[in-house]
């Protein structure tokens, strides 16, 4: 029984600036299915290969699969729905399956607007998909579909969502099959090498109102660091991977596990560089460990920092000070680690003055890179519902962090885009001439020049920030900017179901902040008593581990 998995062809000019990213979801799912006895599967990356609808039709006809599965984050949902429509047209007897975070929570809307989708896999996909495949293989589909946990489907005019499948407690039992990917396609432009995105943990121990990781994964589970490094060694030695980014939301939450991970990388001496997203407070906490982290190959850290508008809005927790942000960046630079400051812009109180304040702030902090992302509330987050009528755009294809979904009170969307671009131009012009070429440390200088190459390449191709689609050519073109929102897309409030309820040990976060800004630290067997924001809480991990020598 052939299984065909397809990654939808969606592009937005965001993370793609750095290169073509290997879709880890298919490796973990393929490994789990093969371990369960299903090895006749193929993967098609329509995004990386930029496949047309005609290309997809040809592939579906040639493969003749029994099951066709796709995944989708929110901005890719319409592309995923369309590819499964084409799949059903070409292979009417095949079971069409959709997974991913958007379909998990918006399954009712998805099934109503895309009735050709036979079933939605909700949440952690490996066990649910294996059970679904077995039911189809054994002829129990669709007669016994109500017995499969973690799925949603249409039964006549009724939408059915079965109870959630329990989380896979032993996450080390999920062994990915990275060979399903054609690695020569997935090149990280700054280094010119294949790039991977493995994970060390699933979920998050905190319950921020703007986030969805804790809802999707339901439980926070950390893998054995040595087995994660086993996986990375396979990626390096068998697939030629030269750079990886840990896909965890906050890998330093569990300090002991992160230290163990770094120790194992140093011991194996794989010669690979890598990056993470983490919190300013964790950098300050681990000041003495930064040389050790760099020795382990950690070369790029992206920090969630607060833009000027955030600092003035009660919607966000002010959990790091301007001085703390600057100190964290100084510490990382002193230890040869590239710093990237992440800002959220476009809030309701955003003005030309706050954007200028943010620019002056970032120039004072002097990170190696800066990124301004448009405020984008996920449609399945608590925050989205709290914003109410302030959310005017329901064209989910534009929920990509580069399109201004929210309109500030004091400026229109075109002016917001223009002023964000002004910040980008000034910052990277300065770095191009007075920053990167004069960095003394060779590895760091080469990496930064590679990042500049990626940035300039995307700008010249007009793919950066979707500027080509917006028809933006600079300040003089503001009046001609077109975001082309699909106004026919209306708000659809999902009926609340038990999936969205936090586990008993969790509490909802009171406010919002960009990823990487809270102070708490995760204790392995103890949930936080107070949740603050992304990675927040005020618990500290018991110091039962001796810090290694750098």
XYZ file of C-alpha atoms in Angstrom:
550
model
C 0.000 0.000 0.000
C 1.660 3.157 -1.219
C 1.665 6.277 0.934
C 2.461 9.618 -0.668
C 3.326 12.598 1.547
C 3.371 16.088 0.060
C 4.629 19.405 1.401
C 2.495 22.240 -0.043
C 4.007 24.847 -2.344
C 3.747 27.998 -0.244
C 6.214 30.903 -0.270
C 6.241 34.194 1.638
C 9.739 35.678 1.703
C 10.220 35.124 5.420
C 12.466 32.340 6.705
C 13.155 31.305 3.096
C 15.574 34.215 2.857
C 18.208 31.990 4.486
C 17.723 29.110 2.063
C 15.611 26.021 1.532
C 14.629 24.341 4.786
C 14.351 20.585 5.148
C 10.832 19.642 6.342
C 11.506 17.626 9.490
C 7.881 16.519 9.882
C 8.138 14.027 7.057
C 11.334 12.421 8.410
C 9.829 11.789 11.852
C 6.549 10.558 10.389
C 8.235 8.343 7.799
C 10.495 6.785 10.433
C 7.528 5.999 12.673
C 5.488 4.504 9.821
C 8.405 2.361 8.662
C 8.941 1.113 12.209
C 5.249 0.201 12.195
C 5.631 -1.898 9.063
C 4.782 0.587 6.301
C 7.778 1.254 4.100
C 6.178 1.862 0.689
C 6.129 5.628 0.938
C 7.369 8.561 -1.037
C 7.767 12.233 -0.262
C 7.186 15.113 -2.666
C 8.380 18.576 -1.625
C 6.215 20.823 -3.781
C 7.527 23.900 -1.976
C 11.253 23.319 -2.480
C 10.742 22.037 -6.038
C 8.189 24.806 -6.763
C 5.805 22.322 -8.363
C 2.830 23.525 -10.376
C -0.651 22.050 -10.198
C 0.048 20.208 -13.458
C 3.214 18.744 -11.916
C 1.195 17.489 -8.964
C -1.440 15.946 -11.217
C 1.237 14.056 -13.121
C 2.843 12.779 -9.898
C -0.484 11.616 -8.460
C -1.309 9.747 -11.667
C 2.114 8.093 -11.778
C 2.286 7.114 -8.109
C -1.294 5.825 -7.741
C -1.106 5.972 -3.917
C -3.674 4.563 -1.537
C -3.094 7.406 0.918
C -2.118 10.994 0.126
C -1.121 13.132 3.100
C -0.121 16.768 3.521
C 0.610 19.177 6.334
C 0.038 22.897 6.707
C 0.868 25.793 8.950
C -1.712 28.575 8.857
C -0.428 30.550 5.828
C -0.086 27.346 3.774
C -3.583 26.025 4.502
C -5.166 27.043 1.189
C -2.301 25.522 -0.792
C -2.664 22.296 1.186
C -6.414 22.196 0.632
C -5.928 22.742 -3.087
C -3.269 20.052 -3.488
C -5.539 17.527 -1.761
C -8.383 18.578 -4.061
C -6.149 17.816 -7.029
C -5.171 14.539 -5.359
C -8.829 13.528 -5.020
C -9.529 14.463 -8.646
C -6.642 12.344 -9.920
C -6.920 9.499 -7.386
C -10.584 9.380 -6.309
C -10.122 6.152 -4.363
C -7.184 7.408 -2.335
C -7.718 8.539 1.254
C -6.746 12.211 1.551
C -5.220 13.210 4.889
C -4.295 16.605 6.299
C -2.255 17.244 9.439
C -0.451 20.145 11.037
C -1.202 22.851 13.525
C -3.803 24.798 11.563
C -6.004 21.812 10.736
C -5.663 20.550 14.299
C -7.516 23.542 15.707
C -9.445 24.821 12.692
C -10.663 21.406 11.559
C -14.302 22.455 11.389
C -13.629 25.311 8.981
C -11.181 23.223 6.947
C -13.606 20.324 6.500
C -16.437 22.655 5.498
C -14.393 24.550 2.906
C -12.499 21.471 1.661
C -14.914 18.495 1.812
C -12.602 16.452 -0.409
C -10.329 15.966 2.604
C -11.273 12.588 4.056
C -9.631 12.944 7.437
C -7.668 15.393 9.559
C -4.936 14.176 11.897
C -4.928 16.358 15.003
C -1.873 17.119 17.125
C 1.183 14.905 17.373
C 0.934 12.942 14.172
C 3.013 9.778 14.414
C 0.800 7.454 16.473
C -2.445 8.814 15.018
C -1.217 8.401 11.445
C 0.059 4.876 12.082
C -3.301 3.866 13.550
C -5.088 5.464 10.605
C -2.871 3.708 8.058
C -3.454 0.363 9.763
C -7.206 0.865 9.708
C -7.096 1.623 5.984
C -4.742 -1.284 5.279
C -6.919 -3.721 7.222
C -10.121 -2.595 5.530
C -11.565 -0.985 8.651
C -11.806 2.436 7.021
C -14.248 4.149 6.965
C -16.552 1.767 8.849
C -14.567 1.926 12.106
C -13.118 5.411 11.857
C -14.805 6.563 15.048
C -12.499 4.200 16.966
C -9.349 6.027 15.797
C -8.278 8.623 18.316
C -7.036 12.060 17.306
C -8.860 12.523 14.000
C -11.685 14.643 12.580
C -13.868 13.921 9.569
C -17.213 14.598 7.920
C -19.970 12.070 8.512
C -22.706 13.217 6.171
C -23.502 16.772 7.262
C -21.944 16.264 10.686
C -18.337 16.962 11.681
C -16.904 14.359 14.029
C -13.811 14.850 16.196
C -12.656 11.796 18.115
C -10.952 12.028 21.531
C -7.278 12.965 21.489
C -4.641 10.280 21.121
C -2.414 10.172 24.230
C 0.976 11.801 23.784
C 3.893 9.550 22.928
C 5.574 9.565 26.311
C 8.826 8.021 25.076
C 9.760 10.532 22.407
C 13.023 8.664 21.878
C 10.945 5.874 20.339
C 10.343 8.164 17.343
C 13.370 7.539 15.154
C 13.315 9.729 12.039
C 14.155 8.488 8.575
C 16.168 11.390 7.175
C 16.896 9.425 3.989
C 13.416 10.273 2.721
C 14.757 13.775 1.927
C 16.929 14.721 -1.052
C 19.547 16.664 0.900
C 21.233 18.398 -1.991
C 18.099 20.569 -2.277
C 18.200 21.924 1.262
C 21.011 24.437 1.274
C 21.611 27.038 3.993
C 22.792 30.036 1.985
C 25.000 31.643 4.685
C 27.225 28.563 4.746
C 26.447 26.831 1.448
C 25.756 23.502 3.184
C 22.685 21.286 3.753
C 20.636 22.365 6.789
C 18.504 20.278 9.157
C 15.974 21.126 11.881
C 15.934 18.312 14.466
C 14.261 18.762 17.838
C 15.325 17.945 21.363
C 11.932 18.482 22.976
C 8.284 18.591 22.046
C 5.848 21.125 23.351
C 6.322 23.786 25.979
C 5.661 23.770 29.732
C 4.015 27.193 29.565
C 0.608 28.303 28.310
C 0.939 31.684 26.639
C -2.282 33.160 25.299
C -0.733 34.054 21.925
C 0.991 30.724 21.338
C -0.149 27.253 20.361
C 2.794 24.923 20.965
C 1.497 23.780 24.329
C -1.943 23.175 22.815
C -0.655 21.241 19.839
C 1.781 18.940 21.622
C -0.276 18.886 24.855
C 2.653 17.773 27.011
C 6.255 18.882 27.344
C 8.706 16.015 26.786
C 12.480 16.118 26.433
C 14.524 13.595 24.490
C 17.705 11.926 25.662
C 20.414 14.417 24.567
C 22.743 11.594 23.539
C 20.122 10.199 21.178
C 19.591 13.641 19.696
C 23.310 13.816 18.985
C 23.119 10.290 17.507
C 20.583 11.723 15.091
C 22.788 14.708 14.295
C 25.749 12.418 13.692
C 23.700 10.510 11.111
C 22.744 13.785 9.471
C 26.394 14.839 9.278
C 28.010 11.564 8.256
C 25.316 10.067 6.016
C 23.627 13.127 4.546
C 26.339 15.789 4.541
C 24.460 18.219 6.779
C 26.718 21.126 7.772
C 24.371 23.267 9.865
C 21.333 22.668 12.034
C 18.855 24.694 14.019
C 17.151 23.095 16.992
C 13.446 23.336 16.241
C 12.537 23.664 19.929
C 10.745 26.834 20.929
C 13.096 27.380 23.883
C 15.817 24.686 24.079
C 17.514 26.257 27.093
C 14.429 25.975 29.341
C 15.782 22.648 30.592
C 19.301 23.773 31.430
C 20.618 20.376 32.525
C 19.504 18.668 29.320
C 20.925 21.467 27.180
C 24.285 21.216 28.941
C 24.308 17.453 28.421
C 23.520 17.996 24.729
C 26.453 20.384 24.342
C 28.799 18.047 26.212
C 27.906 15.216 23.833
C 28.490 17.396 20.766
C 31.925 18.358 22.058
C 32.761 14.720 22.786
C 31.773 13.587 19.267
C 33.610 16.474 17.574
C 31.336 16.456 14.510
C 32.589 19.815 13.276
C 29.085 21.184 12.782
C 27.773 24.647 13.595
C 24.231 25.295 14.794
C 21.756 27.830 16.078
C 18.835 28.228 18.470
C 16.121 30.622 19.560
C 16.246 31.439 23.268
C 15.550 34.012 25.957
C 17.549 37.018 27.055
C 17.232 35.926 30.669
C 18.736 32.528 29.860
C 21.778 34.207 28.333
C 22.231 36.273 31.479
C 21.736 33.188 33.628
C 24.318 31.211 31.662
C 26.943 33.937 31.289
C 29.746 31.684 32.507
C 28.631 28.862 30.188
C 28.688 30.848 26.945
C 32.285 29.841 26.034
C 31.233 26.230 26.574
C 28.186 26.642 24.320
C 30.365 28.184 21.612
C 32.838 25.317 21.923
C 29.939 22.941 21.227
C 29.382 24.673 17.870
C 26.609 27.077 18.841
C 27.218 30.041 16.542
C 23.833 31.770 16.094
C 21.299 32.750 18.753
C 18.041 34.492 17.966
C 16.648 36.486 20.885
C 13.065 37.594 21.432
C 13.338 41.265 22.346
C 10.757 43.991 22.821
C 10.165 46.724 20.277
C 9.315 50.230 21.468
C 5.574 49.803 20.903
C 5.562 46.597 22.961
C 7.210 48.344 25.870
C 4.268 50.751 25.995
C 1.427 48.257 25.634
C -0.117 46.355 28.542
C -0.834 43.399 26.251
C 2.820 42.427 26.643
C 4.785 41.504 29.734
C 7.812 43.726 30.292
C 10.036 40.919 31.500
C 13.358 42.143 30.188
C 14.719 45.640 30.408
C 16.507 47.514 27.655
C 19.696 47.179 29.669
C 19.283 43.400 29.958
C 18.807 43.043 26.207
C 21.932 45.049 25.520
C 23.968 43.087 28.067
C 22.886 39.728 26.613
C 23.914 40.831 23.123
C 27.265 42.113 24.414
C 27.907 38.796 26.180
C 27.150 36.747 23.076
C 29.332 38.926 20.871
C 32.210 38.660 23.345
C 31.973 34.886 23.099
C 31.931 34.729 19.294
C 28.227 33.949 18.968
C 26.171 35.716 16.299
C 23.178 37.558 17.750
C 19.849 38.170 16.035
C 17.338 40.486 17.695
C 13.707 39.681 16.916
C 11.076 42.405 17.145
C 7.307 42.329 16.758
C 5.939 45.443 15.073
C 2.573 46.612 13.830
C 0.634 46.650 17.074
C -2.344 48.954 17.437
C -0.236 51.632 19.145
C 2.549 51.512 16.536
C 3.547 54.899 15.148
C 6.320 56.322 13.033
C 7.911 57.444 16.296
C 7.851 53.983 17.929
C 9.395 52.396 14.847
C 12.138 55.027 14.916
C 12.644 54.399 18.640
C 13.022 50.698 17.908
C 15.634 51.447 15.253
C 17.633 53.648 17.615
C 17.344 50.985 20.304
C 18.681 48.227 18.047
C 21.568 50.424 16.905
C 22.454 51.030 20.548
C 22.298 47.311 21.357
C 24.302 46.518 18.199
C 23.181 42.927 17.482
C 24.680 41.278 14.411
C 21.263 40.945 12.794
C 17.787 42.329 13.360
C 14.418 41.099 12.233
C 11.135 43.003 12.343
C 8.106 40.676 12.180
C 4.538 41.839 11.709
C 2.233 41.209 14.657
C 0.215 38.151 13.610
C -2.271 36.561 16.032
C -2.817 32.903 15.204
C -6.531 32.295 14.511
C -6.656 29.436 17.008
C -4.940 31.329 19.841
C -6.697 32.800 22.848
C -5.255 36.170 21.896
C -7.016 36.122 18.519
C -10.385 35.887 20.242
C -9.420 38.475 22.850
C -8.637 40.960 20.056
C -12.183 40.567 18.732
C -13.142 43.112 16.057
C -9.608 44.497 15.948
C -8.806 41.562 13.657
C -10.089 42.585 10.227
C -8.235 40.205 7.906
C -9.166 36.517 7.724
C -7.184 35.634 4.618
C -4.932 33.109 6.344
C -2.515 32.908 3.421
C -1.262 36.328 4.544
C -0.647 35.226 8.167
C 3.059 34.927 7.473
C 4.700 37.583 9.710
C 5.642 39.733 6.696
C 2.144 40.948 5.784
C 0.562 43.582 8.075
C -2.476 41.678 9.319
C -3.246 44.189 12.053
C -3.613 47.868 11.191
C -2.139 50.356 13.685
C -4.443 53.172 14.705
C -2.039 55.910 13.603
C -0.899 54.656 10.191
C -2.050 52.556 7.280
C -0.502 49.232 6.342
C 1.543 50.628 3.452
C 3.217 53.193 5.686
C 3.912 50.515 8.276
C 5.595 48.355 5.648
C 7.579 51.308 4.321
C 8.905 52.290 7.737
C 9.850 48.702 8.553
C 11.743 48.531 5.264
C 13.482 51.794 6.186
C 14.717 50.137 9.373
C 15.979 47.147 7.404
C 17.748 49.310 4.821
C 19.541 51.479 7.357
C 20.522 48.615 9.635
C 21.960 46.324 6.965
C 23.581 49.160 5.029
C 25.508 50.013 8.180
C 26.421 46.373 8.811
C 27.495 45.865 5.179
C 30.077 48.637 5.236
C 31.022 49.194 8.869
C 30.143 45.894 10.519
C 30.572 42.457 8.964
C 33.796 42.994 6.946
C 35.631 44.154 10.070
C 34.677 41.323 12.427
C 37.953 39.897 13.718
C 36.959 36.312 14.537
C 37.169 34.393 11.199
C 34.285 31.940 11.718
C 31.922 34.635 12.877
C 32.946 37.007 10.059
C 32.485 34.347 7.379
C 29.090 33.414 8.790
C 27.893 37.026 8.888
C 29.050 37.717 5.341
C 27.148 34.598 4.294
C 24.031 35.942 6.000
C 24.499 39.237 4.170
C 24.741 37.319 0.898
C 21.414 35.602 1.634
C 19.789 38.899 2.530
C 21.012 40.701 -0.601
C 20.110 37.773 -2.855
C 16.525 37.756 -1.651
C 16.338 41.555 -1.963
C 17.595 41.577 -5.560
C 15.179 38.761 -6.432
C 12.438 40.800 -4.712
C 11.468 37.798 -2.619
C 12.413 39.366 0.705
C 9.349 40.215 2.792
C 7.133 39.438 -0.233
C 8.017 42.876 -1.656
C 7.531 41.714 -5.234
C 3.952 40.661 -4.554
C 3.233 43.830 -2.598
C 4.494 45.975 -5.511
C 6.761 47.828 -3.091
C 9.802 49.541 -4.620
C 10.649 52.062 -1.911
C 9.109 55.080 -0.170
C 7.938 56.545 -3.474
C 5.748 53.481 -4.130
C 3.664 53.510 -0.928
C 0.480 54.579 -2.680
C 0.729 51.665 -5.115
C 1.326 48.929 -2.538
C -1.229 46.134 -2.851
C -1.601 43.474 -0.184
C -4.443 41.810 -2.119
C -6.278 40.426 0.876
C -9.053 38.015 -0.040
C -11.989 39.896 1.459
C -14.314 36.965 0.801
C -12.654 35.136 3.670
C -14.763 35.755 6.765
C -14.286 35.079 10.434
C -15.361 31.596 11.466
C -15.352 30.883 15.182
C -14.624 27.253 15.900
C -16.821 25.429 18.382
C -14.784 24.893 21.541
C -13.689 21.312 22.098
C -11.840 19.544 24.876
C -8.581 19.542 22.895
C -8.042 23.225 23.643
C -8.258 22.815 27.387
C -4.924 23.089 29.142
C -3.780 20.066 31.141
C -4.561 20.407 34.841
C -0.994 21.317 35.753
C -1.002 24.325 33.419
C -2.430 27.796 33.788
C -3.157 30.377 31.093
C -0.653 33.159 30.600
C -1.822 36.632 31.487
C -0.017 38.558 28.793
C 1.891 38.368 25.558
C 5.517 38.742 24.612
C 7.746 37.804 21.723
C 9.278 34.346 22.010
C 12.400 34.495 24.082
C 11.614 36.979 26.792
C 10.523 35.440 30.062
C 12.515 34.712 33.183
C 11.438 31.273 34.306
C 13.233 28.003 33.951
C 11.673 24.608 33.578
C 12.089 22.021 36.310
C 11.859 18.567 34.743
C 9.178 17.157 37.021
C 7.666 20.349 38.322
C 5.252 22.636 36.498
C 5.543 26.386 37.014
C 3.303 27.925 39.635
C 3.163 31.186 37.729
C 3.178 31.525 33.978
C 4.474 34.785 32.545
C 4.964 34.546 28.772
C 6.803 32.551 26.155
C 9.150 30.375 28.145
C 8.063 32.152 31.302
C 7.270 31.319 34.872
C 9.313 31.927 37.972
C 10.495 28.405 38.784
C 14.194 27.612 38.643
C 15.671 24.268 37.783
C 17.291 22.673 40.844
C 21.040 22.993 40.556
C 21.830 19.304 40.662
C 24.219 19.426 37.747
C 27.785 20.637 37.930
C 28.455 23.135 35.186
C 31.114 21.923 32.749
C 34.351 23.737 32.244
C 34.480 25.819 29.112
